[in-house]
Short mmCIF file of C-alpha atoms and ligand atoms in Angstrom, two decimals:
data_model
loop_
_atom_site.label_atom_id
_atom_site.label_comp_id
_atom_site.label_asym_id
_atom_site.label_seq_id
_atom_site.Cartn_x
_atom_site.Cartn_y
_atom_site.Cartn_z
CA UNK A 1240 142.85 123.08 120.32
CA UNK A 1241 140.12 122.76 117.93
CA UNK A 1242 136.25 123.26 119.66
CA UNK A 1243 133.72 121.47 118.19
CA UNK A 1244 130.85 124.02 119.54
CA UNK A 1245 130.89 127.45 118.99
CA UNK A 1246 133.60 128.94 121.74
CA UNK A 1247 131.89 132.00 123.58
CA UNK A 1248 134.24 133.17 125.98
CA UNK A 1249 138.43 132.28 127.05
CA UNK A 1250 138.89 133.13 130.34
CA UNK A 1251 139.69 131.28 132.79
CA UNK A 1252 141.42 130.30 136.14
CA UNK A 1253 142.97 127.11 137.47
CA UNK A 1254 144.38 125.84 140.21
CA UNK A 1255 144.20 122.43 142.37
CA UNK A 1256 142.68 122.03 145.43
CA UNK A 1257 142.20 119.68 147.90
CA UNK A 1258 138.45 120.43 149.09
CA UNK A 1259 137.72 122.46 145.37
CA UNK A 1260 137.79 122.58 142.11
CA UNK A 1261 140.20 122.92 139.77
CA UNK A 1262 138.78 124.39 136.63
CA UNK A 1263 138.58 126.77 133.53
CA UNK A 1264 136.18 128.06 130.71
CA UNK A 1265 135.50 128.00 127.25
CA UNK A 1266 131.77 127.48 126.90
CA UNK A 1267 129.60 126.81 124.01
CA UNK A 1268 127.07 124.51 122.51
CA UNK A 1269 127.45 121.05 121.97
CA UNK A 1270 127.26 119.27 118.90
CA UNK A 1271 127.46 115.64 117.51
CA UNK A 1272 131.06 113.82 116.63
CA UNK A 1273 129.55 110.85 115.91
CA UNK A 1274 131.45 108.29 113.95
CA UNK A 1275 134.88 107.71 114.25
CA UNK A 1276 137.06 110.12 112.78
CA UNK A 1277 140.20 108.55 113.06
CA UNK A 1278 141.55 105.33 112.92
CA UNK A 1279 141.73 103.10 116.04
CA UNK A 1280 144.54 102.83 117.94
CA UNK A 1281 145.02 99.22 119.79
CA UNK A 1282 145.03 99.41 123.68
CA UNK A 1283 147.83 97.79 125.23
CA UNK A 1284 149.17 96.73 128.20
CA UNK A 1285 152.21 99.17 127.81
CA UNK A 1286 151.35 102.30 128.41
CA UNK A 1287 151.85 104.44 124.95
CA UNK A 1288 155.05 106.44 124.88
CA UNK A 1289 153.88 108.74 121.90
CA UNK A 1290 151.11 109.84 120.03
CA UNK A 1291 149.78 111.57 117.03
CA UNK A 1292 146.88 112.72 115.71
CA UNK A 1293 143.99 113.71 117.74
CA UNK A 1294 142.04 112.75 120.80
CA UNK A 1295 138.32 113.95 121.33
CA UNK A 1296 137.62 114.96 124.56
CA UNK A 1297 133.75 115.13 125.27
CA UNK A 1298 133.77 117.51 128.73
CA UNK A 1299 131.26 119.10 131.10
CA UNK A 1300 130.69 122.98 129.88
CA UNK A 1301 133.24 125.69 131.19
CA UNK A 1302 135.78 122.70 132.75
CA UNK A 1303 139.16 122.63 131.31
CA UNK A 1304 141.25 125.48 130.59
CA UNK A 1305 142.19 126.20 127.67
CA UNK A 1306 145.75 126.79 127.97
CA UNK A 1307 146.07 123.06 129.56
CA UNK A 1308 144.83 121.93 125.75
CA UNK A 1309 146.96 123.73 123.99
CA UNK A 1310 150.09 122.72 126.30
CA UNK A 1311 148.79 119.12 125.39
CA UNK A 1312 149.07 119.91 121.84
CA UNK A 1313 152.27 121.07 122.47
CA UNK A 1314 153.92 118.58 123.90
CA UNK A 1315 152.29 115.84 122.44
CA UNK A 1316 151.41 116.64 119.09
CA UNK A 1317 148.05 115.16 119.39
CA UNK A 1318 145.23 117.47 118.34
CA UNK A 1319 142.42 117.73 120.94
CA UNK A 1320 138.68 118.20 119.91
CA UNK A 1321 136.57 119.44 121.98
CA UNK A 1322 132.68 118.90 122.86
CA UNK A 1323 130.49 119.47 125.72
CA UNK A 1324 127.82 118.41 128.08
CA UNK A 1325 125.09 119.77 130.00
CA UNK A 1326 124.60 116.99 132.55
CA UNK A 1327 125.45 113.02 132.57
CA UNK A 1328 121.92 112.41 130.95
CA UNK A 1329 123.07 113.89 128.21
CA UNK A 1330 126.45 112.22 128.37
CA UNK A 1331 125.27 108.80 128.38
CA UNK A 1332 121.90 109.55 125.86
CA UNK A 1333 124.60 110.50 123.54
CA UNK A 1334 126.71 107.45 123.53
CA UNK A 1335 123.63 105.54 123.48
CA UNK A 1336 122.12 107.09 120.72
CA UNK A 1337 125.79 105.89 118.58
CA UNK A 1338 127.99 108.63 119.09
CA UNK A 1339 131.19 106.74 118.65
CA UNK A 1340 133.51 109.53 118.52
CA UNK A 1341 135.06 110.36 121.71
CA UNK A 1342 137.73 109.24 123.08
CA UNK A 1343 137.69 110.64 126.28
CA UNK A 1344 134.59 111.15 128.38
CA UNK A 1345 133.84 112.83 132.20
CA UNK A 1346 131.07 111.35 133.91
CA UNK A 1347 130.25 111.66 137.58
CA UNK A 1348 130.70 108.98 140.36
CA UNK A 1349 127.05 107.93 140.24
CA UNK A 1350 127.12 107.87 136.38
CA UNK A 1351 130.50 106.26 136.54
CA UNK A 1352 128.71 103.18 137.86
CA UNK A 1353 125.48 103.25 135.73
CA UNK A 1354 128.30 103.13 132.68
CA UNK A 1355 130.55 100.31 134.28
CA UNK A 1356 127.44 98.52 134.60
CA UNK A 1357 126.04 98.85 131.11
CA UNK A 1358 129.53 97.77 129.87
CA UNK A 1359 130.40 100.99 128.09
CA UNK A 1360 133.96 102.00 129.52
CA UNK A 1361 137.05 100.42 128.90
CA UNK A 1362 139.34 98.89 131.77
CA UNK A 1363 142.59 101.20 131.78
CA UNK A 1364 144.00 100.73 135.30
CA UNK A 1365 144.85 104.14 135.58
CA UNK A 1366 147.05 103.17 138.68
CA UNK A 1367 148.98 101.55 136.20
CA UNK A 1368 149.75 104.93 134.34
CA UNK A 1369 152.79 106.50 134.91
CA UNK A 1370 151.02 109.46 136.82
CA UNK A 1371 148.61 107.16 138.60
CA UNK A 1372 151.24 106.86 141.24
CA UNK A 1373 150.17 110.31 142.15
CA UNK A 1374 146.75 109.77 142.51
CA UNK A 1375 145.93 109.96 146.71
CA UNK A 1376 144.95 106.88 148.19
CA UNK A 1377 141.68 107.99 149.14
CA UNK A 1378 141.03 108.38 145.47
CA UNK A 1379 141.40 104.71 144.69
CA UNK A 1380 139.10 103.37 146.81
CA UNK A 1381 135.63 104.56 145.30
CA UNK A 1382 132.22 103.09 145.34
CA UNK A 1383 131.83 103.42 142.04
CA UNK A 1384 134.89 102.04 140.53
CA UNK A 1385 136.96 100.22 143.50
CA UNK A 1386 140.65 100.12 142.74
CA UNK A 1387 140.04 102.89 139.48
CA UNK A 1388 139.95 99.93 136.98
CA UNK A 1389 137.92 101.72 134.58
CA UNK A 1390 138.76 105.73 136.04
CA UNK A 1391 140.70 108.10 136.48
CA UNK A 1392 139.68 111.48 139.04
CA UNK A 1393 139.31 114.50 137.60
CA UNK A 1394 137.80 117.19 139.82
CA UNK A 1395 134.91 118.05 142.76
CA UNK A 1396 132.65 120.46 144.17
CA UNK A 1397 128.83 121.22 145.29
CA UNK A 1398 126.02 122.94 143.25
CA UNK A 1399 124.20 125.58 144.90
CA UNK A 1400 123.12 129.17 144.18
CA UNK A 1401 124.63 132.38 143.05
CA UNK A 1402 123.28 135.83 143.61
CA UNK A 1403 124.46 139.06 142.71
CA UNK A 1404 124.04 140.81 145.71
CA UNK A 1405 124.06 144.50 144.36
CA UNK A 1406 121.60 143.33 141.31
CA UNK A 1407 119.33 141.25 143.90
CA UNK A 1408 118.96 143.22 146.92
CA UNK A 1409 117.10 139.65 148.31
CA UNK A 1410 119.96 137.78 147.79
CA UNK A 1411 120.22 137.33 151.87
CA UNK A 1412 116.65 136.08 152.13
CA UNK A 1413 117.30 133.16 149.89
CA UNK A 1414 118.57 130.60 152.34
CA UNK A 1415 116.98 127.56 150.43
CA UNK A 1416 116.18 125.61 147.80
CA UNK A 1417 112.70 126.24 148.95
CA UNK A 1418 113.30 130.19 148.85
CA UNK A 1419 114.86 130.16 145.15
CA UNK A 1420 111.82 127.92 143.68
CA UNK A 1421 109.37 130.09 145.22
CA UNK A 1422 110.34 133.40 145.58
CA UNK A 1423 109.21 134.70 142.05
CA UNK A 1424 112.78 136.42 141.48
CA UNK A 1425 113.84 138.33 138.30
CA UNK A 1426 116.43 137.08 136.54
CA UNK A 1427 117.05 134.02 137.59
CA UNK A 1428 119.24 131.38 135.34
CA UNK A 1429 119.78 127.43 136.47
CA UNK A 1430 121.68 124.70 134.99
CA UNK A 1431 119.65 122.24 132.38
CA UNK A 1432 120.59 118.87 134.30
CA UNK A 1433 118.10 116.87 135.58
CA UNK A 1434 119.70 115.53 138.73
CA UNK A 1435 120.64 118.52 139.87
CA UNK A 1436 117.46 120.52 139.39
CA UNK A 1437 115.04 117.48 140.66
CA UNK A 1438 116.48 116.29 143.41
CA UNK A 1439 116.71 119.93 144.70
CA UNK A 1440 113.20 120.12 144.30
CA UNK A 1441 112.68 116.90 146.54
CA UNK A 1442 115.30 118.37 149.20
CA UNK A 1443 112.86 121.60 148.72
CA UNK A 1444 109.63 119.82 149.78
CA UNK A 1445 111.15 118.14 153.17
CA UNK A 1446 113.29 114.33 151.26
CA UNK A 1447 116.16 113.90 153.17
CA UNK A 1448 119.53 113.29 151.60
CA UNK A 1449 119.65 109.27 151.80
CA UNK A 1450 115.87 109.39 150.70
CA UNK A 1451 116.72 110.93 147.53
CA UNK A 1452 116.13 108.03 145.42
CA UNK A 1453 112.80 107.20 146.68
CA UNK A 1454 109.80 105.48 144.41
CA UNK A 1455 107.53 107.27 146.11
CA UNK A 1456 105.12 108.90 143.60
CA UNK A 1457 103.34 111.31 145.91
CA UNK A 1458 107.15 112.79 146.34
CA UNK A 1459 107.38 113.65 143.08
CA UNK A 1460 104.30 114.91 142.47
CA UNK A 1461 105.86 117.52 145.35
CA UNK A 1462 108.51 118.14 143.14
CA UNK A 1463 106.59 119.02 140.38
CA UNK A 1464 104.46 121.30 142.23
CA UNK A 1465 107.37 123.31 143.47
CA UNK A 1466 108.98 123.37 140.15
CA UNK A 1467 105.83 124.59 138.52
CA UNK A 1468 106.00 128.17 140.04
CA UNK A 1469 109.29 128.47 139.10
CA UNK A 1470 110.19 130.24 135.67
CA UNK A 1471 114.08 131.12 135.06
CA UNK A 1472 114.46 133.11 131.92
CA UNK A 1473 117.37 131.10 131.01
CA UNK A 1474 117.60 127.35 131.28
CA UNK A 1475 121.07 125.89 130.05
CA UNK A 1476 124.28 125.45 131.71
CA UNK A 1477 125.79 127.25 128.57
CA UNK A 1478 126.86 130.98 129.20
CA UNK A 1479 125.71 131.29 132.77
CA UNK A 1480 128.75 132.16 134.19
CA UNK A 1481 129.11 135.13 131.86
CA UNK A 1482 125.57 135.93 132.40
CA UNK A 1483 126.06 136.63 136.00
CA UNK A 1484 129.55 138.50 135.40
CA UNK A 1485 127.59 140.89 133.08
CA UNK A 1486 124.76 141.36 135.35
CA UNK A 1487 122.88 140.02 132.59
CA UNK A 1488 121.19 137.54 135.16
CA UNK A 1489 121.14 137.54 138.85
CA UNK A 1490 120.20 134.54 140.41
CA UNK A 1491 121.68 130.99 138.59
CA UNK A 1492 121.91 127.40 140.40
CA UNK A 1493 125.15 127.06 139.79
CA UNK A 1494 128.59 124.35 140.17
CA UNK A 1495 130.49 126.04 143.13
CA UNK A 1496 133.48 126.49 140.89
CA UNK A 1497 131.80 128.54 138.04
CA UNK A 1498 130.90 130.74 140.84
CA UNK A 1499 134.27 131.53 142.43
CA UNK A 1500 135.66 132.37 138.60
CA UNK A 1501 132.13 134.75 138.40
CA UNK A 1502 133.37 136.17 141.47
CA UNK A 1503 137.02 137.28 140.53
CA UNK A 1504 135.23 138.88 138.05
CA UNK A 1505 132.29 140.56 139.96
CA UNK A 1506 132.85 140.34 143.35
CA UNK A 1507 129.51 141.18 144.26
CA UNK A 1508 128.51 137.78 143.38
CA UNK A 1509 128.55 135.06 146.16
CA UNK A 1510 127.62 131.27 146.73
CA UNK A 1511 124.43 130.32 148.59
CA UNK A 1512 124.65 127.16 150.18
CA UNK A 1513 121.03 126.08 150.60
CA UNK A 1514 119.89 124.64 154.02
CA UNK A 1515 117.80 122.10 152.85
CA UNK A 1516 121.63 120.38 151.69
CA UNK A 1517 123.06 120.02 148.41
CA UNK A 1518 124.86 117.93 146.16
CA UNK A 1519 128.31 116.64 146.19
CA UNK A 1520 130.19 115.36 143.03
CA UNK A 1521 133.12 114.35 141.43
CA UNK A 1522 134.04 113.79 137.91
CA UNK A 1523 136.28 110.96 136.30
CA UNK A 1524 138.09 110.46 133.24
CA UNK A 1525 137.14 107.60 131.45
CA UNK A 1526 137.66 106.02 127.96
CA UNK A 1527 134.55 104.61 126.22
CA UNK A 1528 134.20 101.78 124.67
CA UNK A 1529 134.84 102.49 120.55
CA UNK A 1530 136.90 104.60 121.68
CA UNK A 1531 138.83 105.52 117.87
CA UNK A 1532 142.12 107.02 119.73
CA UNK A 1533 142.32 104.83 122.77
CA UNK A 1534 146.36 105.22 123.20
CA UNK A 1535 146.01 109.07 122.39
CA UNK A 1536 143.24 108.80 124.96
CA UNK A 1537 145.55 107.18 127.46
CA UNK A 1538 148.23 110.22 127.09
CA UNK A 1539 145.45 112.50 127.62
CA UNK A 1540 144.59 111.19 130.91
CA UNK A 1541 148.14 110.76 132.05
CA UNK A 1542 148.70 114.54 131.00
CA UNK A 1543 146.01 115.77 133.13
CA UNK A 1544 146.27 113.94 135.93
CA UNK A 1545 147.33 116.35 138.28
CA UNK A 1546 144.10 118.00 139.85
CA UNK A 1547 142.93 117.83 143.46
CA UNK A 1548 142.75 114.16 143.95
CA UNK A 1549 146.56 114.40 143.65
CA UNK A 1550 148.71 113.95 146.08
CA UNK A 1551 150.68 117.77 147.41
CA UNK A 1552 148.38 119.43 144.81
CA UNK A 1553 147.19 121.62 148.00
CA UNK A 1554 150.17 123.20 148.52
CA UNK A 1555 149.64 124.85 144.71
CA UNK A 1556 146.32 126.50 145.70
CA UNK A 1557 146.29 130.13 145.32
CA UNK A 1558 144.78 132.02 148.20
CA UNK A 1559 142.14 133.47 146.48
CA UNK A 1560 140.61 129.64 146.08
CA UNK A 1561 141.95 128.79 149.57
CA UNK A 1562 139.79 131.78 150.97
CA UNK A 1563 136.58 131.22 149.05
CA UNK A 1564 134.01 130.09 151.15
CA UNK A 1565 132.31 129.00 148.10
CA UNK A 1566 135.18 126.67 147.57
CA UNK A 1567 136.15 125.74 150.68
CA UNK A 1568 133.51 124.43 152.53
CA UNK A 1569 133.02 125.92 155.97
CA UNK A 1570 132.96 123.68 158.81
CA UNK A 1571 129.24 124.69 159.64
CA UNK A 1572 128.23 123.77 155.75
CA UNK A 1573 129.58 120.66 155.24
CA UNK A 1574 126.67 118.15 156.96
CA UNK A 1575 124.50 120.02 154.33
CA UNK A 1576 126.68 118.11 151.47
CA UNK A 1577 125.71 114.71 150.69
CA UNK A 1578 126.82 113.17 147.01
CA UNK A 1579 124.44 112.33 144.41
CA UNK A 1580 123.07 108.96 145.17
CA UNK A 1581 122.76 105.90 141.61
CA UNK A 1582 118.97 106.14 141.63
CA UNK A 1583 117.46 102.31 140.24
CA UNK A 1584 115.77 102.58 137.31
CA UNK A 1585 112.62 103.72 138.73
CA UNK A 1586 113.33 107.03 140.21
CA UNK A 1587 115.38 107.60 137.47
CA UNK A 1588 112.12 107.85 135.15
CA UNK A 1589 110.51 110.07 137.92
CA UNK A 1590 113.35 112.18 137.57
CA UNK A 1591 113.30 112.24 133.88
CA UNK A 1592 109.16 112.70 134.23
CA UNK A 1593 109.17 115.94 136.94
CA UNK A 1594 112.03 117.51 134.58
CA UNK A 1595 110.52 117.22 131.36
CA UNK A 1596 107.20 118.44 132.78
CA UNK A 1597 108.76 121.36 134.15
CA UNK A 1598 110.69 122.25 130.88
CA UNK A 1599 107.78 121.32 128.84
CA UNK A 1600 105.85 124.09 131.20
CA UNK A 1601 108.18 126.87 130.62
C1 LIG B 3131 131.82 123.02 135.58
C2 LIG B 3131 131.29 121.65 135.38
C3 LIG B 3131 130.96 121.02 136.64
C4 LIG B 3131 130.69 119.60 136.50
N1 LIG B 3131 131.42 123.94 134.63
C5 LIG B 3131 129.61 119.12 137.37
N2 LIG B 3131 129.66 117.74 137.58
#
């Protein structure tokens, strides 16, 4: 596997999971691949039976494992380059600024759509593949992409807080979004992704879940007042998780996943699950359009197809997932989940507005 970014760190665990996440690490910072490096490869109705070359996979930070590359590789022969993302903002500002490189792409369900709509993924039928037979029904039939046409599931979780509870002797006092933007902790990391850190701050001054698209100005203006007390040392979804295994920080929002892998290796680290609710998402495979290895792209998919929205994949959780609280959600947490609503274009730009303020004020 070749990374495009600079790799920082190569551990990792996996497993599937039918209420989790199935992930890995390698981290690092992302960098352009624009312009096709390869030649194109002609979709086809048949699926491709062999490849060569490479495929460039453009992935969410820490959310592959490595190993499952370099089996690829193996078996395949087909070279796969690396690059990641902070958030689907940056995701979809990249393709749109002419990055024409990748060949496979992970957006989330609400993203999914905004691309589907803007014409920028190509129709696959992943049920066509010759794993999508093992994709669980409940998996085809998604808002944002009924009957996977364009799709193919990758993985899930939640994004709440982690705290190191020998590091932050407070860490039982933070119960909320609310607590976390205005407690004045040390130490304190979050993810650089607008969704996730804005519409906490709405669910921090009193919007409900299915409100979290509003156009209301004066909510915003809420948000940014929250937000403005609140100074993390580190913003950037880059190295968090092996800030908070080194102690190095001791707060970070944080993907519910990176935070069970923190915890196997500190276990005094746990996962907050704020009370004012938090975000549900899931992540999908998807090939853009200009794709240069679209067949090679195909293979990829097909590979990795086997994560949690496949069929029996349960059965190959280990226990130390299956007893997570973090990962599996307890029954008394789960009416706090809600999944990240497709925001029109309007509360989009309030979005974009409250985060950039907030960065701009750090
Ligand atoms: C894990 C990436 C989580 C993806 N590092 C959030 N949609």
């Amino acid at each position: 596997m070749k990374i495009t970014n600079k790799r920082k760190s190569t551990y990792f665990a996996a497993l599937a999971a039918t209420s989790a996440l199935l992930l890995s690490a390698c981290g690092g910072e992302s960098t352009a691949t624009d312009g096709a490096s390869a030649p194109a490869t002609a979709a086809s109705g048949e699926f491709p039976t062999s490849g060569s070359g490479v495929v460039n996979l453009y992935n969410w930070t820490d959310y592959i494992d490595p190993a499952l590359l370099d089996k690829f590789e193996a078996e395949t022969g087909i070279e796969v380059i690396l690059d990641t993302f902070d958030s689907n903002e940056t995701l979809l500002a990249k393709l749109q600024s002419g990055a024409t490189g990748y060949d496979i792409i992970m957006p989330s369900d609400y993203m999914v759509e905004q691309m589907i709509g803007l014409g920028m993924l190509q129709e696959v039928d992943v049920a066509s593949f010759p794993n999508g037979k093992y994709i669980a029904p409940e998996f085809m039939d998604v808002y944002f992409d009924p009957g996977r046409k364009f799709t193919g599931p990758y993985m899930y979780g939640t994004t709440g807080i982690a705290c190191n509870t020998k590091l932050e002797p407070n860490c039982e006092n933070i119960k909320s979004w609310k607590d976390l933007f205005t407690g004045n902790y040390d130490k304190v990391n979050t993810l650089k992704d607008q969704v996730e850190i804005v519409s906490a701050a709405l669910r921090a001054t009193g919007v409900p879940a299915e409100d979290l698209c509003t156009t209301d100005k004066a909510k915003y203006v809420a948000a940014e007042e929250i937000l403005a007390g609140f100074k993390p040392d580190v913003i950037d979804s880059d190295g968090g998780n092996e800030r908070m295994i080194t102690g190095q920080a001791h707060i970070r929002t944080s993907w519910n996943g990176d935070t069970h892998r923190m915890k196997m290796e500190n276990p005094d680290i746990i996962f907050i699950y704020p009370s004012e609710g938090l975000n549900f998402w899931s992540d999908h495979m998807a090939i853009p359009v200009g794709a240069p290895n679209t067949d090679n792209a195909k293979i990829f998919s097909n590979f990795s197809g086997y994560n949690n929205a496949i069929t029996g994949t349960s059965d190959l959780m280990a226990d130390e997932l299956k007893n997570d609280p973090g990962v599996i959600v307890p029954e008394e947490n789960k009416a706090l989940l809600s999944p990240i609503p497709n925001c029109g274009e309007e509360a989009r730009e309030l979005y974009t507005q409250v985060f950039t303020t907030w960065l701009d004020s750090q």
